[in-house]
Short mmCIF file of C-alpha atoms and ligand atoms in Angstrom, two decimals:
data_model
loop_
_atom_site.label_atom_id
_atom_site.label_comp_id
_atom_site.label_asym_id
_atom_site.label_seq_id
_atom_site.Cartn_x
_atom_site.Cartn_y
_atom_site.Cartn_z
CA MET H 1 -45.96 -26.58 -35.88
CA THR H 2 -46.54 -30.06 -35.98
CA GLU H 3 -43.67 -32.17 -34.17
CA GLY H 4 -42.40 -35.73 -35.49
CA GLY H 5 -43.46 -37.42 -38.84
CA PRO H 6 -46.57 -39.10 -39.78
CA VAL H 7 -47.37 -42.17 -38.43
CA GLY H 8 -47.21 -45.26 -40.75
CA GLU H 9 -50.03 -47.89 -41.54
CA SER H 10 -48.37 -50.74 -39.36
CA ALA H 11 -47.80 -48.09 -36.78
CA PHE H 12 -51.59 -47.95 -36.34
CA PHE H 13 -51.87 -51.71 -35.08
CA GLU H 14 -49.42 -50.76 -32.41
CA LEU H 15 -51.38 -47.57 -31.39
CA THR H 16 -54.86 -49.35 -31.29
CA ARG H 17 -54.33 -52.82 -29.75
CA VAL H 18 -54.65 -52.87 -25.80
CA GLY H 19 -54.34 -56.35 -24.76
CA PRO H 20 -51.49 -58.18 -22.66
CA GLY H 21 -48.17 -58.34 -24.98
CA THR H 22 -49.22 -55.66 -27.20
CA VAL H 23 -47.39 -52.19 -27.60
CA MET H 24 -49.91 -50.07 -26.25
CA GLY H 25 -51.36 -52.43 -23.79
CA GLU H 26 -48.22 -52.93 -22.03
CA PHE H 27 -47.51 -49.11 -22.07
CA MET H 28 -50.57 -48.38 -20.78
CA ARG H 29 -50.43 -51.01 -17.94
CA GLN H 30 -47.52 -48.78 -16.45
CA TYR H 31 -50.22 -46.73 -15.57
CA TRP H 32 -53.23 -46.54 -12.89
CA ILE H 33 -56.36 -46.95 -14.73
CA PRO H 34 -59.66 -45.43 -13.61
CA ALA H 35 -61.64 -48.24 -13.54
CA GLY H 36 -64.99 -47.36 -12.54
CA LEU H 37 -66.63 -45.00 -9.93
CA SER H 38 -66.38 -45.94 -6.27
CA SER H 39 -70.42 -46.06 -6.27
CA GLU H 40 -70.77 -48.81 -8.48
CA LEU H 41 -69.53 -51.14 -5.57
CA GLU H 42 -71.12 -51.61 -2.57
CA PRO H 43 -69.68 -53.42 0.60
CA ASP H 44 -71.13 -57.63 -0.05
CA GLY H 45 -72.93 -56.13 -3.03
CA ASP H 46 -73.02 -58.42 -6.59
CA PRO H 47 -69.36 -58.88 -7.93
CA MET H 48 -69.48 -56.54 -11.14
CA ARG H 49 -68.24 -57.67 -14.63
CA LEU H 50 -65.25 -55.52 -15.60
CA ALA H 51 -63.44 -55.13 -18.99
CA LEU H 52 -60.09 -53.41 -18.85
CA LEU H 53 -57.25 -53.55 -21.38
CA GLY H 54 -58.70 -56.51 -23.26
CA GLU H 55 -58.75 -58.47 -19.65
CA LYS H 56 -61.97 -59.86 -18.13
CA LEU H 57 -61.87 -59.17 -14.63
CA ILE H 58 -64.36 -58.98 -11.55
CA ALA H 59 -64.60 -56.31 -9.12
CA PHE H 60 -66.49 -56.26 -6.17
CA ARG H 61 -66.34 -54.67 -2.44
CA ASP H 62 -65.97 -56.46 0.62
CA SER H 63 -67.62 -56.34 4.05
CA GLY H 64 -65.06 -54.11 5.10
CA GLY H 65 -65.16 -51.70 2.05
CA ARG H 66 -62.33 -53.04 0.32
CA ILE H 67 -62.11 -53.25 -3.54
CA GLY H 68 -61.17 -56.30 -5.26
CA VAL H 69 -60.19 -56.07 -8.69
CA MET H 70 -59.19 -59.67 -10.33
CA ASP H 71 -59.35 -62.13 -13.30
CA GLN H 72 -62.66 -63.69 -13.42
CA ARG H 73 -61.22 -66.97 -13.44
CA CYS H 74 -61.14 -69.09 -10.42
CA PRO H 75 -57.68 -70.11 -10.13
CA HIS H 76 -58.66 -73.83 -9.41
CA ARG H 77 -60.88 -74.62 -12.35
CA CYS H 78 -61.69 -71.51 -13.99
CA ALA H 79 -65.05 -71.03 -13.34
CA SER H 80 -66.18 -67.26 -13.35
CA LEU H 81 -65.88 -65.67 -9.69
CA PHE H 82 -68.53 -63.35 -11.42
CA LEU H 83 -71.11 -66.16 -10.14
CA GLY H 84 -69.26 -66.04 -6.69
CA ARG H 85 -70.63 -65.15 -3.22
CA ASN H 86 -69.36 -61.81 -1.85
CA GLU H 87 -69.54 -62.31 1.91
CA ASP H 88 -67.34 -62.02 5.00
CA ASP H 89 -64.51 -60.26 3.41
CA GLY H 90 -63.80 -62.31 0.58
CA ILE H 91 -65.69 -63.75 -2.36
CA ARG H 92 -66.30 -67.28 -2.65
CA CYS H 93 -66.34 -69.59 -5.74
CA VAL H 94 -69.67 -71.26 -6.22
CA TYR H 95 -68.10 -74.17 -7.64
CA HIS H 96 -65.89 -75.75 -4.92
CA GLY H 97 -66.19 -72.88 -2.43
CA TRP H 98 -62.46 -71.64 -2.84
CA LYS H 99 -62.81 -68.22 -1.14
CA PHE H 100 -60.56 -64.95 -1.83
CA SER H 101 -59.59 -61.77 -0.21
CA ALA H 102 -59.68 -58.46 -2.00
CA ASP H 103 -56.22 -58.98 -2.29
CA GLY H 104 -55.92 -62.42 -3.92
CA THR H 105 -55.06 -64.25 -0.89
CA CYS H 106 -56.85 -67.74 -0.57
CA VAL H 107 -58.27 -67.93 2.68
CA ASP H 108 -60.59 -70.87 2.18
CA MET H 109 -60.30 -74.34 0.58
CA PRO H 110 -63.23 -76.30 1.87
CA ASN H 111 -63.09 -79.12 -0.66
CA VAL H 112 -59.39 -80.03 0.11
CA PRO H 113 -58.48 -82.22 2.98
CA ASN H 114 -55.61 -80.83 5.16
CA GLN H 115 -55.92 -77.57 3.06
CA GLU H 116 -53.35 -75.65 5.09
CA ASN H 117 -50.50 -77.48 3.18
CA PHE H 118 -51.90 -75.99 -0.30
CA ARG H 119 -54.11 -72.76 0.20
CA ASP H 120 -50.68 -70.78 0.58
CA LYS H 121 -49.45 -71.76 -2.74
CA ILE H 122 -52.76 -70.24 -4.50
CA ARG H 123 -53.63 -66.65 -5.26
CA ALA H 124 -56.29 -65.29 -7.42
CA LYS H 125 -54.52 -62.99 -10.19
CA ALA H 126 -55.95 -59.56 -8.20
CA TYR H 127 -54.54 -56.10 -9.23
CA PRO H 128 -53.93 -53.46 -6.71
CA VAL H 129 -56.76 -51.06 -6.26
CA GLN H 130 -56.84 -47.13 -5.11
CA GLU H 131 -60.05 -45.18 -4.52
CA ARG H 132 -59.77 -41.41 -5.32
CA ALA H 133 -61.97 -38.44 -6.45
CA GLY H 134 -64.90 -40.53 -6.93
CA LEU H 135 -63.14 -43.57 -8.80
CA PHE H 136 -61.52 -46.68 -8.29
CA TRP H 137 -58.17 -47.14 -9.89
CA VAL H 138 -56.54 -50.55 -10.80
CA TYR H 139 -52.81 -50.95 -11.55
CA MET H 140 -52.13 -53.93 -13.89
CA GLY H 141 -48.47 -53.60 -14.52
CA PRO H 142 -45.69 -55.83 -13.23
CA ARG H 143 -44.18 -53.57 -10.47
CA GLU H 144 -44.15 -55.02 -7.20
CA THR H 145 -44.82 -51.62 -5.70
CA PRO H 146 -47.11 -49.67 -8.19
CA PRO H 147 -46.01 -46.44 -8.77
CA PRO H 148 -48.10 -43.36 -7.34
CA LEU H 149 -51.28 -42.22 -8.97
CA PRO H 150 -51.15 -39.28 -11.26
CA GLN H 151 -51.62 -36.17 -9.90
CA LEU H 152 -54.31 -34.86 -12.56
CA GLU H 153 -55.52 -31.65 -10.92
CA VAL H 154 -58.84 -33.04 -10.90
CA ALA H 155 -57.83 -36.29 -9.19
CA MET H 156 -56.37 -34.32 -6.10
CA VAL H 157 -59.34 -32.10 -5.26
CA PRO H 158 -61.06 -32.72 -1.42
CA GLU H 159 -63.26 -35.64 -1.14
CA GLY H 160 -66.42 -35.56 -2.56
CA GLU H 161 -65.97 -32.68 -4.93
CA THR H 162 -66.08 -34.46 -8.14
CA ILE H 163 -69.01 -35.37 -10.62
CA ILE H 164 -68.07 -38.08 -13.07
CA GLU H 165 -70.16 -38.73 -16.19
CA PRO H 166 -69.41 -41.98 -17.75
CA VAL H 167 -70.69 -43.32 -21.34
CA LEU H 168 -69.90 -46.56 -22.97
CA ARG H 169 -68.38 -46.33 -26.67
CA ASP H 170 -68.67 -49.02 -29.22
CA CYS H 171 -65.40 -48.21 -30.86
CA ASN H 172 -61.54 -48.38 -30.53
CA TRP H 173 -59.91 -45.79 -27.84
CA LEU H 174 -57.71 -44.02 -29.95
CA GLN H 175 -60.46 -42.82 -32.50
CA ALA H 176 -62.91 -41.99 -29.62
CA LEU H 177 -60.12 -39.91 -27.88
CA GLU H 178 -59.20 -38.16 -31.11
CA GLY H 179 -62.87 -36.45 -31.09
CA ASP H 180 -61.81 -34.70 -28.08
CA ILE H 181 -58.67 -33.06 -29.66
CA ASP H 182 -60.32 -32.76 -33.46
CA THR H 183 -61.09 -29.02 -32.99
CA SER H 184 -62.34 -27.83 -36.07
CA HIS H 185 -65.32 -30.36 -36.14
CA PHE H 186 -67.00 -28.04 -33.53
CA GLY H 187 -68.02 -25.73 -36.26
CA PHE H 188 -69.53 -28.52 -38.37
CA LEU H 189 -70.70 -31.42 -36.09
CA HIS H 190 -72.11 -29.42 -33.20
CA VAL H 191 -72.86 -26.03 -34.36
CA GLY H 192 -72.82 -26.56 -38.28
CA HIS H 193 -76.37 -25.03 -38.54
CA VAL H 194 -75.71 -21.89 -36.39
CA GLN H 195 -74.69 -18.73 -38.35
CA PRO H 196 -73.20 -15.43 -37.00
CA GLU H 197 -76.05 -13.33 -37.12
CA ASP H 198 -77.79 -15.83 -35.05
CA LEU H 199 -75.75 -14.78 -32.20
CA THR H 200 -74.48 -11.66 -30.30
CA THR H 201 -70.72 -11.03 -31.12
CA ASP H 202 -69.83 -12.00 -27.19
CA ASN H 203 -71.39 -15.12 -27.71
CA PRO H 204 -68.17 -17.88 -26.89
CA LEU H 205 -69.48 -19.77 -30.56
CA TYR H 206 -69.74 -16.72 -32.24
CA HIS H 207 -66.14 -17.15 -33.49
CA THR H 208 -66.38 -20.90 -34.01
CA VAL H 209 -69.19 -20.47 -36.79
CA THR H 210 -67.53 -17.15 -38.23
CA ASN H 211 -64.39 -18.83 -38.81
CA ARG H 212 -65.02 -22.56 -39.28
CA ALA H 213 -61.17 -23.03 -40.39
CA PRO H 214 -59.39 -21.82 -37.27
CA ALA H 215 -55.74 -22.03 -37.13
CA TYR H 216 -54.07 -23.27 -34.06
CA HIS H 217 -50.54 -24.00 -32.46
CA THR H 218 -49.61 -27.38 -31.16
CA THR H 219 -46.66 -28.82 -29.21
CA THR H 220 -45.53 -31.77 -27.10
CA THR H 221 -45.28 -31.28 -23.65
CA ASP H 222 -44.20 -33.39 -20.75
CA TRP H 223 -47.93 -34.64 -20.12
CA GLY H 224 -48.53 -35.49 -23.58
CA ALA H 225 -49.33 -32.65 -25.96
CA SER H 226 -51.16 -29.42 -26.21
CA TYR H 227 -52.75 -27.23 -28.84
CA ALA H 228 -53.91 -23.63 -28.39
CA ALA H 229 -56.85 -22.06 -31.06
CA PHE H 230 -56.27 -18.31 -31.17
CA ARG H 231 -58.06 -15.47 -32.78
CA ASP H 232 -58.58 -11.51 -32.04
CA GLY H 233 -59.84 -10.71 -28.36
CA GLY H 234 -60.17 -6.90 -28.72
CA PRO H 235 -57.39 -4.47 -29.01
CA ASP H 236 -53.91 -5.58 -28.53
CA THR H 237 -55.60 -8.71 -27.06
CA THR H 238 -55.54 -12.10 -27.99
CA TYR H 239 -58.21 -14.79 -27.22
CA TRP H 240 -56.47 -18.20 -26.60
CA ARG H 241 -58.56 -21.66 -26.22
CA PHE H 242 -55.73 -24.33 -24.59
CA ALA H 243 -56.48 -28.25 -24.66
CA ASN H 244 -54.45 -31.09 -23.90
CA PHE H 245 -53.83 -34.76 -24.57
CA MET H 246 -52.22 -36.30 -21.51
CA PHE H 247 -50.75 -39.93 -20.97
CA PRO H 248 -51.80 -42.39 -21.57
CA PHE H 249 -55.60 -41.79 -22.71
CA TRP H 250 -56.60 -38.25 -21.16
CA THR H 251 -57.89 -35.07 -22.67
CA GLN H 252 -58.84 -31.74 -21.37
CA GLN H 253 -61.21 -29.69 -23.81
CA PRO H 254 -61.58 -25.95 -24.26
CA GLN H 255 -64.93 -24.87 -23.49
CA GLY H 256 -64.42 -23.46 -20.29
CA THR H 257 -63.07 -20.66 -18.30
CA PHE H 258 -59.53 -21.55 -17.75
CA ASN H 259 -59.21 -19.83 -14.31
CA THR H 260 -61.69 -22.94 -12.64
CA HIS H 261 -61.54 -25.19 -15.60
CA VAL H 262 -60.66 -28.19 -13.31
CA HIS H 263 -61.26 -31.60 -15.01
CA ALA H 264 -59.94 -34.48 -17.22
CA ARG H 265 -61.78 -36.96 -19.49
CA ALA H 266 -60.34 -40.58 -19.51
CA TRP H 267 -60.88 -42.71 -22.70
CA VAL H 268 -60.45 -46.13 -21.00
CA PRO H 269 -60.10 -49.05 -23.40
CA LEU H 270 -61.87 -52.03 -22.24
CA ASP H 271 -60.90 -53.84 -24.84
CA ASP H 272 -59.87 -53.09 -28.65
CA HIS H 273 -63.29 -52.48 -29.49
CA HIS H 274 -65.28 -50.75 -26.43
CA THR H 275 -64.09 -47.52 -24.56
CA MET H 276 -65.08 -46.16 -21.26
CA PHE H 277 -65.51 -42.13 -21.56
CA MET H 278 -64.94 -40.73 -18.11
CA ASN H 279 -65.85 -37.20 -17.92
CA VAL H 280 -64.59 -35.86 -14.27
CA MET H 281 -65.19 -32.72 -13.18
CA TRP H 282 -64.26 -30.53 -10.16
CA THR H 283 -67.83 -29.37 -8.48
CA GLY H 284 -66.13 -25.66 -8.35
CA MET H 285 -66.07 -25.52 -12.11
CA THR H 286 -67.88 -22.28 -12.94
CA GLU H 287 -70.30 -22.90 -15.48
CA GLY H 288 -69.15 -20.86 -18.96
CA VAL H 289 -72.37 -19.01 -20.07
CA GLU H 290 -74.72 -21.07 -21.47
CA PRO H 291 -74.84 -20.22 -25.59
CA THR H 292 -78.30 -19.13 -26.66
CA MET H 293 -79.29 -17.96 -29.90
CA ALA H 294 -79.28 -13.86 -30.26
CA ASP H 295 -83.04 -13.63 -29.48
CA GLY H 296 -82.49 -15.92 -26.12
CA SER H 297 -83.79 -19.29 -27.61
CA PRO H 298 -81.41 -22.39 -27.00
CA ILE H 299 -79.36 -23.48 -29.57
CA GLU H 300 -80.76 -26.76 -30.79
CA GLY H 301 -78.09 -29.93 -31.09
CA LEU H 302 -76.19 -28.58 -27.63
CA GLN H 303 -78.17 -30.41 -24.95
CA LEU H 304 -76.27 -32.92 -23.17
CA ARG H 305 -78.77 -35.74 -21.77
CA ASN H 306 -76.82 -39.02 -21.15
CA ASP H 307 -80.11 -40.80 -21.73
CA TYR H 308 -78.97 -44.23 -19.89
CA VAL H 309 -80.55 -47.60 -20.76
CA GLU H 310 -80.79 -50.14 -17.79
CA ARG H 311 -77.37 -51.55 -16.68
CA SER H 312 -77.00 -55.01 -17.14
CA THR H 313 -74.02 -57.14 -15.84
CA ASP H 314 -72.61 -57.82 -19.61
CA TRP H 315 -68.69 -56.83 -19.73
CA PHE H 316 -70.06 -53.91 -21.69
CA GLY H 317 -73.53 -53.25 -20.08
CA ARG H 318 -72.52 -50.43 -17.74
CA TRP H 319 -73.39 -46.66 -19.10
CA ARG H 320 -74.66 -47.26 -22.17
CA VAL H 321 -76.88 -44.82 -23.73
CA ARG H 322 -80.24 -45.56 -25.63
CA HIS H 323 -79.25 -44.58 -29.26
CA ASN H 324 -76.32 -46.53 -31.00
CA GLU H 325 -75.82 -48.05 -34.28
CA SER H 326 -78.76 -50.09 -34.64
CA ASP H 327 -80.80 -47.15 -34.75
CA ASP H 328 -78.84 -44.80 -36.61
CA TRP H 329 -77.91 -42.84 -33.44
CA GLY H 330 -81.53 -41.59 -33.36
CA ILE H 331 -80.92 -38.98 -36.20
CA ASP H 332 -83.73 -37.13 -37.40
CA ARG H 333 -83.63 -36.46 -40.97
CA GLN H 334 -86.17 -33.85 -40.87
CA ALA H 335 -84.15 -31.88 -38.33
CA GLN H 336 -81.16 -32.51 -40.62
CA ARG H 337 -82.82 -31.31 -43.84
CA GLU H 338 -84.51 -28.18 -42.12
CA GLY H 339 -81.43 -27.31 -40.98
CA ARG H 340 -82.54 -27.12 -37.36
CA ILE H 341 -79.50 -29.53 -36.28
CA PHE H 342 -76.79 -29.94 -38.46
CA THR H 343 -76.60 -33.60 -37.70
CA GLY H 344 -80.14 -34.44 -36.96
CA ILE H 345 -78.90 -35.54 -33.51
CA ALA H 346 -79.94 -33.64 -30.82
CA ASP H 347 -77.39 -34.72 -28.13
CA ILE H 348 -74.24 -33.10 -28.05
CA HIS H 349 -72.08 -35.87 -26.74
CA LEU H 350 -74.30 -38.55 -29.10
CA GLN H 351 -73.13 -36.44 -32.08
CA ASP H 352 -69.36 -36.97 -30.98
CA GLN H 353 -70.55 -40.80 -30.56
CA ALA H 354 -72.39 -41.25 -33.84
CA VAL H 355 -69.24 -40.28 -35.78
CA THR H 356 -66.59 -41.90 -33.89
CA GLU H 357 -68.37 -45.35 -33.90
CA SER H 358 -69.45 -44.87 -37.42
CA MET H 359 -65.57 -45.30 -38.14
CA GLY H 360 -66.33 -48.87 -37.31
CA PRO H 361 -64.91 -50.64 -34.46
CA VAL H 362 -61.17 -50.02 -35.19
CA THR H 363 -60.68 -47.08 -38.00
CA ASP H 364 -59.00 -48.02 -41.09
CA PHE H 365 -56.40 -45.64 -41.05
CA ASP H 366 -54.86 -46.40 -44.25
CA PHE H 367 -58.04 -44.56 -45.71
CA GLU H 368 -57.70 -41.47 -44.08
CA HIS H 369 -56.20 -37.92 -45.04
CA LEU H 370 -54.86 -35.83 -42.50
CA THR H 371 -54.67 -32.28 -43.23
CA VAL H 372 -53.28 -29.08 -41.44
CA SER H 373 -56.66 -28.85 -39.45
CA ASP H 374 -55.67 -32.22 -37.79
CA GLN H 375 -52.08 -31.24 -36.79
CA MET H 376 -53.07 -31.83 -33.01
CA ILE H 377 -54.31 -35.61 -33.75
CA ALA H 378 -51.11 -36.26 -36.01
CA THR H 379 -48.83 -34.48 -32.91
CA THR H 380 -50.78 -36.84 -30.39
CA ARG H 381 -50.17 -40.09 -32.28
CA ARG H 382 -46.32 -39.62 -32.91
CA ARG H 383 -46.20 -38.69 -29.05
CA LEU H 384 -47.88 -42.07 -28.21
CA LEU H 385 -46.23 -44.17 -30.65
CA ASP H 386 -42.51 -42.44 -29.95
CA ALA H 387 -42.89 -42.97 -26.16
CA ALA H 388 -44.58 -46.59 -26.11
CA ARG H 389 -41.73 -47.89 -28.42
CA ASP H 390 -39.06 -45.95 -26.42
CA PHE H 391 -40.80 -48.01 -23.41
CA ARG H 392 -40.67 -51.45 -25.55
CA ASP H 393 -37.21 -50.76 -26.84
CA ASN H 394 -35.19 -49.27 -24.30
CA GLY H 395 -37.30 -49.73 -21.08
CA THR H 396 -37.58 -45.88 -20.78
CA PRO H 397 -40.50 -45.38 -18.09
CA PRO H 398 -43.52 -43.69 -19.72
CA PRO H 399 -43.93 -40.14 -19.27
CA GLY H 400 -45.19 -39.10 -15.79
CA VAL H 401 -45.19 -42.51 -14.37
CA ASP H 402 -42.67 -41.70 -12.00
CA ARG H 403 -43.30 -37.91 -12.01
CA PRO H 404 -46.99 -37.86 -11.34
CA GLU H 405 -46.86 -34.18 -10.36
CA ILE H 406 -46.31 -33.48 -14.32
CA PHE H 407 -50.21 -34.03 -15.07
CA ARG H 408 -50.68 -31.18 -12.33
CA GLU H 409 -49.61 -28.50 -14.56
CA ALA H 410 -52.30 -29.45 -17.28
CA ARG H 411 -55.16 -27.23 -17.70
CA SER H 412 -57.04 -26.25 -20.68
CA GLY H 413 -59.92 -23.63 -21.12
CA PHE H 414 -60.00 -20.14 -22.72
CA PHE H 415 -58.71 -16.70 -21.48
CA LEU H 416 -57.63 -13.32 -22.87
CA ALA H 417 -53.92 -12.33 -22.98
CA PRO H 418 -51.96 -9.43 -24.39
CA ASP H 419 -51.04 -9.90 -28.10
CA GLU H 420 -47.39 -9.38 -27.68
CA ILE H 421 -46.94 -12.57 -25.38
CA ASP H 422 -45.67 -16.15 -26.89
CA TRP H 423 -48.38 -19.00 -26.82
CA ARG H 424 -46.57 -21.02 -24.34
CA ASP H 425 -45.63 -17.93 -22.35
CA ALA H 426 -49.37 -16.90 -21.85
CA TYR H 427 -50.37 -20.48 -20.96
CA GLN H 428 -47.56 -20.13 -18.29
CA ALA H 429 -48.37 -16.66 -16.87
CA GLN H 430 -52.14 -17.88 -16.71
CA THR H 431 -51.21 -20.78 -14.59
CA GLN H 432 -49.81 -18.56 -12.28
CA VAL H 433 -52.93 -16.66 -11.22
CA MET H 434 -55.41 -19.85 -11.81
CA GLU H 435 -57.67 -21.03 -9.03
CA ARG H 436 -56.38 -24.42 -7.74
CA PRO H 437 -58.70 -26.48 -5.82
CA GLY H 438 -58.07 -26.38 -2.07
CA ASN H 439 -56.42 -29.39 -1.50
CA PRO H 440 -52.59 -29.76 -0.18
CA LEU H 441 -50.85 -32.47 -2.40
CA PRO H 442 -49.93 -35.32 -0.43
CA ALA H 443 -46.18 -35.69 0.20
CA SER H 444 -44.90 -37.94 -2.58
S1 LIG O 1 -63.52 -73.83 -9.86
FE1 LIG O 1 -63.67 -72.34 -8.25
S2 LIG O 1 -63.46 -73.56 -6.57
FE2 LIG O 1 -63.42 -75.00 -8.18
FE1 LIG O 2 -67.35 -32.71 -30.08
#
């Protein structure tokens, strides 16, 4: 079932652009944005260039440990505060020495006589910041008092129990995110070279390579949208694989045991053409069985290496991997031709990166032809567009901004359930018995 109609051509401009004043940009600014890893910023360390939603910001951690995120332009004469001195609980512009604390307060104006008269009138354009789950989060919206952080399960686990894998991607956020909810690509892009006879029948990939045109359900939910792929799981039993889209740019993927699969994947728009993927995982996730060939040898093409290059101070210099468009993502034509790896690209994440970046900086959506296998993508686009327009036209608060607890109900993964249970009931039943990370929710 696909809800809502297709999205028209002009709507893609609204969906993909994220700068100030754009439909999606204003919509996303209502939410807390996971902007980086807490570990990226050290007290009195170098300021970091940070692009977010098309704005050029700097981030730094002051002597007392507080994080400042602000417009890179000094409010005096717009010199970049990236060049600034991060010292004694604030950042000092190197041009004329004005100094700002993490919240943007101007604390020194040493080139101005009687500075007291003027200092109180000046503020750096700083955004509220919070730290949780190993991430620092930025609120770029208009509210005087920001909304609460979203209660994504993985954002609520005890301190120190998250693993985060960021990767920069050189394309628009929407096409990057859509790779995660495009379920039928798995049987081609990742395991197109694997045949059923290569695997034992209990291998989690066995059905993927047996039926490469899977049927699935989709629906809208409080947190965004969900799909469930299904197949026979034995006598009177259905094998379900659930996955989610969560506002405004989060996904949960189905490759893991539902019971402990506490994770979320952010596709954070840095600008219209660059996206920071952040895979946030709970350390208590039990590993799924590492899929191997029937003879025990590893399946080629499923390695996950994230082969990072040395970071630079460029706006897009963090968490870059070695291969990119300039070297055709390291494609090995011989491996492709011989059928050792369907794509010829060895790393599973890089396979996704290659296809979504190959679409161009922003996909020409007018050129594409969605079909029934793309129903989750169509549902998600429609859900996003409707919510963003409802906010723009009617001021309706974006889903979950004032009800952060709705994100806590989103979980993905696979499980078995009796045949006679409806798919949404099967999901509800599974959430009643699943493991929850051991952290009481804060009073909200
Ligand atoms: S431009 Fe920053 S102090 Fe003058
Ligand atoms: Fe993929």
